[in-house]
mmCIF file of C-alpha atoms in Angstrom:
data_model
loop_
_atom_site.group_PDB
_atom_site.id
_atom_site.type_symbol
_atom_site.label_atom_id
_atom_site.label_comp_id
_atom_site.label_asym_id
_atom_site.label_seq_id
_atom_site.Cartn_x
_atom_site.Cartn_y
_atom_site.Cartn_z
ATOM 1 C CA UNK A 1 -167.061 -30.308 187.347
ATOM 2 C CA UNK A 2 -167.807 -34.090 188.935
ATOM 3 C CA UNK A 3 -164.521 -35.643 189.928
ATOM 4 C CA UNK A 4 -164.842 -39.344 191.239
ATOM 5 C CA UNK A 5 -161.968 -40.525 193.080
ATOM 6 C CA UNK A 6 -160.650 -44.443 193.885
ATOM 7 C CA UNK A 7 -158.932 -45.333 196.518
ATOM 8 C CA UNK A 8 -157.051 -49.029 196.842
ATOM 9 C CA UNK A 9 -159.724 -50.185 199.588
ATOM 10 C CA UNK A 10 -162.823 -49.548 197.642
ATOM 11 C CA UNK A 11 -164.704 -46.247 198.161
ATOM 12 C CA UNK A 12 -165.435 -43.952 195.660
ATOM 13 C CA UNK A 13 -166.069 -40.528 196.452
ATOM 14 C CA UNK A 14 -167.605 -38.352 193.683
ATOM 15 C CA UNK A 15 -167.740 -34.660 194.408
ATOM 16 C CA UNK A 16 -169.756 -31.942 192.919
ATOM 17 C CA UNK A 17 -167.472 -29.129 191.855
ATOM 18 C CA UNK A 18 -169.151 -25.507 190.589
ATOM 19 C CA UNK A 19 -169.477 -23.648 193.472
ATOM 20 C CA UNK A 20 -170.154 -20.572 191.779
ATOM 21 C CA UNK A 21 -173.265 -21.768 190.346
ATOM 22 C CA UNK A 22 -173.996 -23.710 193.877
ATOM 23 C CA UNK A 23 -173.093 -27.005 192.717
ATOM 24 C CA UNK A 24 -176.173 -27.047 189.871
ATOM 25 C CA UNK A 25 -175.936 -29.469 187.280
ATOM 26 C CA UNK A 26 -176.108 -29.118 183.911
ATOM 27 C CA UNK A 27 -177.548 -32.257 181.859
ATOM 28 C CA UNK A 28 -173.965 -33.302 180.907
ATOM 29 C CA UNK A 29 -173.242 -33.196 184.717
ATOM 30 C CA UNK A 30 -176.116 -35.213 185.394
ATOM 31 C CA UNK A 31 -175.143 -37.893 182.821
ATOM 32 C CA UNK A 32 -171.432 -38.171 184.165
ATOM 33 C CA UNK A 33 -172.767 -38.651 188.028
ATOM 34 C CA UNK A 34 -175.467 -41.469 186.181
ATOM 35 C CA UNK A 35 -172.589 -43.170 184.109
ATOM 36 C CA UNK A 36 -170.265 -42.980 187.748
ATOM 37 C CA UNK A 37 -173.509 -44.613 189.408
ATOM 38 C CA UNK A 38 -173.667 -47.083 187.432
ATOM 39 C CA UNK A 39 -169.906 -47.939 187.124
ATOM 40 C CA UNK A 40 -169.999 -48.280 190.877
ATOM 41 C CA UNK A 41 -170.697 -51.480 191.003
ATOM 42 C CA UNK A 42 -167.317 -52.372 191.812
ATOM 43 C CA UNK A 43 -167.089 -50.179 194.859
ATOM 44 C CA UNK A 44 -167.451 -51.146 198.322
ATOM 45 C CA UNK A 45 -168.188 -47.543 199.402
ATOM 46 C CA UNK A 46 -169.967 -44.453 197.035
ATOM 47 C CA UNK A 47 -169.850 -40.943 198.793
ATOM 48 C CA UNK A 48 -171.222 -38.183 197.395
ATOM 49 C CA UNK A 49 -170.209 -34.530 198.282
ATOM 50 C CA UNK A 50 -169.397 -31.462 196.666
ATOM 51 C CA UNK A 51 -167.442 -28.108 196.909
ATOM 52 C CA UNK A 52 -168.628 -24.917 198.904
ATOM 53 C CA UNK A 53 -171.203 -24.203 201.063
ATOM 54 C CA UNK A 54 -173.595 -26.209 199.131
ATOM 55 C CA UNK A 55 -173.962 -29.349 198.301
ATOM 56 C CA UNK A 56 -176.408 -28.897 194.948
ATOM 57 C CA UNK A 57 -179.172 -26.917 194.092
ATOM 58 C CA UNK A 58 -180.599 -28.783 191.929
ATOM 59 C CA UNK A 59 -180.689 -27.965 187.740
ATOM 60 C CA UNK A 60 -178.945 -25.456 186.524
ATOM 61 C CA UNK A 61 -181.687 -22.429 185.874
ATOM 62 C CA UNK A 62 -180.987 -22.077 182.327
ATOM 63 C CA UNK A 63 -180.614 -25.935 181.952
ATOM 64 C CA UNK A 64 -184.042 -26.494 183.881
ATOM 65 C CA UNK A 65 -185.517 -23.933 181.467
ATOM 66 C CA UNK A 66 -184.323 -25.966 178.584
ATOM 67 C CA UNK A 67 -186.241 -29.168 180.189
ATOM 68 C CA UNK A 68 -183.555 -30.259 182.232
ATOM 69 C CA UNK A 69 -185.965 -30.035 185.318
ATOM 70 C CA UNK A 70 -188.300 -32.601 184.338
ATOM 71 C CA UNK A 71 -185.735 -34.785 182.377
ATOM 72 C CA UNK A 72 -185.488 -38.803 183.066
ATOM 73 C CA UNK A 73 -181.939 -38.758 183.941
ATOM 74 C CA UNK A 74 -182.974 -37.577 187.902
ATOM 75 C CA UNK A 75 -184.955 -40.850 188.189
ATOM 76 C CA UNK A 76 -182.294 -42.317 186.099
ATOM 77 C CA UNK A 77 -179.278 -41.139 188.740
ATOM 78 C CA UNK A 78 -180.876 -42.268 191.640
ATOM 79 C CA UNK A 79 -181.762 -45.506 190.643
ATOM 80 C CA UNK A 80 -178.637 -46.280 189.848
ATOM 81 C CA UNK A 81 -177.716 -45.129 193.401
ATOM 82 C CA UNK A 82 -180.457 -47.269 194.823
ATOM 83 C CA UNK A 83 -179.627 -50.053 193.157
ATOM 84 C CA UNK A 84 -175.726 -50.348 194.309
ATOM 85 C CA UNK A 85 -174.867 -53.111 196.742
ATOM 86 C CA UNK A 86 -172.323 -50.400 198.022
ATOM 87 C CA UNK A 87 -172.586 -48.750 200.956
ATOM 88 C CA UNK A 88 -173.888 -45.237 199.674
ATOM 89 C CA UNK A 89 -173.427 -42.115 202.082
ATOM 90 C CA UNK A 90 -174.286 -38.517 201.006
ATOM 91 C CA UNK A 91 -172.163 -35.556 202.705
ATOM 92 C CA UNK A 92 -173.484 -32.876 202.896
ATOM 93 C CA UNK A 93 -170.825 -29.794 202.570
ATOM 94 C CA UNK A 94 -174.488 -27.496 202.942
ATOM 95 C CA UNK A 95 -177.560 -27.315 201.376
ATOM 96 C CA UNK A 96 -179.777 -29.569 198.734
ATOM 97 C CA UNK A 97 -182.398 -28.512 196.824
ATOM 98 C CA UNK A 98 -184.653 -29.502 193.905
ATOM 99 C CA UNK A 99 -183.695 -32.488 191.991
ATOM 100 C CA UNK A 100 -180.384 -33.319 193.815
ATOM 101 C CA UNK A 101 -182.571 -34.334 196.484
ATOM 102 C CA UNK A 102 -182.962 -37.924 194.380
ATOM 103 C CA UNK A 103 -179.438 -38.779 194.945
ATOM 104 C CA UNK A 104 -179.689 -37.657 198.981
ATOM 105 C CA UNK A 105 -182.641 -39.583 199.183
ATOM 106 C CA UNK A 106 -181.577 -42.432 197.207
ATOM 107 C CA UNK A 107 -178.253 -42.807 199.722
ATOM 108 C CA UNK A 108 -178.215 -45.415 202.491
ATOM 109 C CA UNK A 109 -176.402 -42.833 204.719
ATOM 110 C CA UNK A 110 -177.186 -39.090 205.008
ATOM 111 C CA UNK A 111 -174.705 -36.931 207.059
ATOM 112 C CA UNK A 112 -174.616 -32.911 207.035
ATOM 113 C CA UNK A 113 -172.165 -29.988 207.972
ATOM 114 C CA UNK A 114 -174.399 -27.465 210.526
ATOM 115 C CA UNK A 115 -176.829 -25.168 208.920
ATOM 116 C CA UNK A 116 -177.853 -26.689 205.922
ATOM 117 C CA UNK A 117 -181.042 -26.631 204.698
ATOM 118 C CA UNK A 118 -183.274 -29.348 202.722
ATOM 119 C CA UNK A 119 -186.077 -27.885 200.344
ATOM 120 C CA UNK A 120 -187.750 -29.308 197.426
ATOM 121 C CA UNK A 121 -190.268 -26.383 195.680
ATOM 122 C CA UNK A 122 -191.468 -28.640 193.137
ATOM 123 C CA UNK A 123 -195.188 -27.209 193.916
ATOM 124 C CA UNK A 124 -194.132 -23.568 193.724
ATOM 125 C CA UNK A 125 -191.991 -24.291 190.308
ATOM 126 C CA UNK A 126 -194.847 -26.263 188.730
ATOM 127 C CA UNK A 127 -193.318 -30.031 188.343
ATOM 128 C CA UNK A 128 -193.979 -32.861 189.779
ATOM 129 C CA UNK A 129 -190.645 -34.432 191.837
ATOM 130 C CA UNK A 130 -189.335 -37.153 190.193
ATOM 131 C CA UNK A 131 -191.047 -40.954 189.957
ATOM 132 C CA UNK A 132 -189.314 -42.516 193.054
ATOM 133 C CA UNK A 133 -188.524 -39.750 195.066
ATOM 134 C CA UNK A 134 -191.562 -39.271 197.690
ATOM 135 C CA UNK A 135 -192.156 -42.636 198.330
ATOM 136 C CA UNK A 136 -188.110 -42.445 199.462
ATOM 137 C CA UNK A 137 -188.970 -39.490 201.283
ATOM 138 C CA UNK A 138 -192.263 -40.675 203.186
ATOM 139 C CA UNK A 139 -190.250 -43.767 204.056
ATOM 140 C CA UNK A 140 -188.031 -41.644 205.649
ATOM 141 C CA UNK A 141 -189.815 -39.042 207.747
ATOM 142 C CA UNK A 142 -193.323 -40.001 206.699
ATOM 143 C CA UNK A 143 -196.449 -39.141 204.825
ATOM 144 C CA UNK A 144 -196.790 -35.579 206.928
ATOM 145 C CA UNK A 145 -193.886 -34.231 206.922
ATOM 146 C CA UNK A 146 -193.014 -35.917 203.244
ATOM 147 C CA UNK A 147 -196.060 -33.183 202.510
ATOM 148 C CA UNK A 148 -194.304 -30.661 204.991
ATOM 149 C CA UNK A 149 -191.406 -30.486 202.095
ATOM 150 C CA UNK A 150 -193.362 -31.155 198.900
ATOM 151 C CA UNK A 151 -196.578 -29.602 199.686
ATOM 152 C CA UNK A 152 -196.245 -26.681 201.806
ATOM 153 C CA UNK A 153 -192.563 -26.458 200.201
ATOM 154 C CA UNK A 154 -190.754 -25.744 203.706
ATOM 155 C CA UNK A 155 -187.232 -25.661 204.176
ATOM 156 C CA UNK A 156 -186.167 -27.935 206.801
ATOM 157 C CA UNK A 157 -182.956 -26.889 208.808
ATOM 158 C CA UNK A 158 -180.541 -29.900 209.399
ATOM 159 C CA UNK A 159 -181.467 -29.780 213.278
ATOM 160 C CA UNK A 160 -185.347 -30.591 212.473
ATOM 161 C CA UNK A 161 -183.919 -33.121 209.447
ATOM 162 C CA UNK A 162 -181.348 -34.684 212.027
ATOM 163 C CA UNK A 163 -185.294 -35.179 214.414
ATOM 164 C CA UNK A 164 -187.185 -36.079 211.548
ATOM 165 C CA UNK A 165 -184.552 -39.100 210.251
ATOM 166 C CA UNK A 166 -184.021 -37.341 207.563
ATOM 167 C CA UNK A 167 -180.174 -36.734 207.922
ATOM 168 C CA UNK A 168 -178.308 -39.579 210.368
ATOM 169 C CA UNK A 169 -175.875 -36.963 211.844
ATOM 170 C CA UNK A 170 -174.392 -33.397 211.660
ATOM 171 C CA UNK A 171 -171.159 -32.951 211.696
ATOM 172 C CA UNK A 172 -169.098 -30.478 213.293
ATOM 173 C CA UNK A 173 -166.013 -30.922 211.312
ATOM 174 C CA UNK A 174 -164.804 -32.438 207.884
ATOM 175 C CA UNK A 175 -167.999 -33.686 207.031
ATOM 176 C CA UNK A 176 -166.023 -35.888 203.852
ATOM 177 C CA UNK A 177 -163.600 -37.181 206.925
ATOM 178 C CA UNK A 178 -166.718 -38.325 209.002
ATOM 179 C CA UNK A 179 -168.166 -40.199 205.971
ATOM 180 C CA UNK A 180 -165.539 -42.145 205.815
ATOM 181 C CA UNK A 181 -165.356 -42.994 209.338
ATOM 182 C CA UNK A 182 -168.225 -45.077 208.967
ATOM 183 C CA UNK A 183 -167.039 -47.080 206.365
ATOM 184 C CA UNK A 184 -164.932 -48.859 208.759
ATOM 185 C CA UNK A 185 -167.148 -51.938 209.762
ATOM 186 C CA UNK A 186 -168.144 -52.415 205.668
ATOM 187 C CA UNK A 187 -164.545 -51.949 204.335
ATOM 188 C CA UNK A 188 -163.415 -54.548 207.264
ATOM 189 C CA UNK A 189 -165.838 -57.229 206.517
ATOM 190 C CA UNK A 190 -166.194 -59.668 203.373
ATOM 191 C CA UNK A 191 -167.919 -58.201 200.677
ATOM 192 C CA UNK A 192 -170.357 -60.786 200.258
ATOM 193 C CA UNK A 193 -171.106 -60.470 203.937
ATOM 194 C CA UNK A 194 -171.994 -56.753 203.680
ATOM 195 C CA UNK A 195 -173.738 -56.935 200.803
ATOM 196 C CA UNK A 196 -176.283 -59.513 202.496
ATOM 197 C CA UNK A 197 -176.579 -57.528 205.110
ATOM 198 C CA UNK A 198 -177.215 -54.341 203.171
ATOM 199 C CA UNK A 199 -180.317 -56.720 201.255
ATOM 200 C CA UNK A 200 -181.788 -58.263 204.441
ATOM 201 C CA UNK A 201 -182.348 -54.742 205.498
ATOM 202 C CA UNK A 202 -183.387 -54.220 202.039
#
């Protein structure tokens, strides 16, 4: 259910594949997409994606009942994202939610199809989002409307994301196909020269 595919010039794309659950993930999921992550280190591009008209909701509901939903492989995933010298892009084939919002957040890049929506209801549910993922957030859009998500738990359509900074671009089109678009300058220059750049922007 997470296929991670390598192509000669160096990008890996890793796509989410149970669109009949809406892309959850169950804890062995969320291992395999850790253990890609931190593979990755030889890539020059990571994209994440998945199949359907979302792109994860988060843990699985009997998984998350099991104490998937407050398990250290979240923090551990995006981390590992975070971490990458890679440049990391998340595609968006439709809506995150809950705990896959680490690895959006985590990304460098964050592109969308139309009419996807971001939510995170950690304060309805009754956890706490995971260690690193509202200071990403507030870096992002800021304090407010970091609040606006985790506080007041809205769900922000891709339009207000796309105004808050929140997603980079939507996509009208193969979402997957525009991801790797902007790969170009990255895949073109010297590795050592993109990965300084990456770190001066830090």
């Amino acid at each position: 259910m997470i296929h991670c595919e390598k192509s000669d010039d160096g990008i890996w794309t890793v796509t989410i594949d149970r669109p009949d659950k809406a892309n959850s993930l169950t804890a062995d999921m969320l291992t395999q997409l850790c253990e890609i992550a931190e593979a990755a280190r030889d890539a020059r591009v990571l994209i994440l994606t998945g199949v359907g008209k979302v792109f994860s909701a988060g843990a699985d509901l009997d998984a998350a009942k099991a104490g998937l939903a407050v398990s250290p492989l979240w923090e551990r995933l995006s981390g590992a994202i975070a971490r990458l010298d890679a440049l990391t892009i998340c595609a968006l084939n439709g809506t995150v939610a809950g705990g896959a919002m680490g690895m959006f957040l985590a990304c460098d890049l964050r592109i969308s199809v139309p009419g996807a929506k971001v939510f995170y209801p950690v304060m309805k549910l009754g956890f706490l989002p995971q260690p690193s993922d509202p200071a990403r957030l507030a870096a992002l859009v800021g304090p407010s409307r970091a609040k606006m998500i985790l506080m007041a738990g809205q769900k922000i359509t891709v339009d207000e994301a796309l105004t808050w900074g929140l997603v980079n671009r939507v996509v009208d089109g193969d979402v997957l196909e525009m991801a790797k678009e902007l790969t170009a300058d990255t895949l073109g220059a010297d590795r050592a020269h993109a990965t300084a750049i990456k770190r001066l922007i830090g």
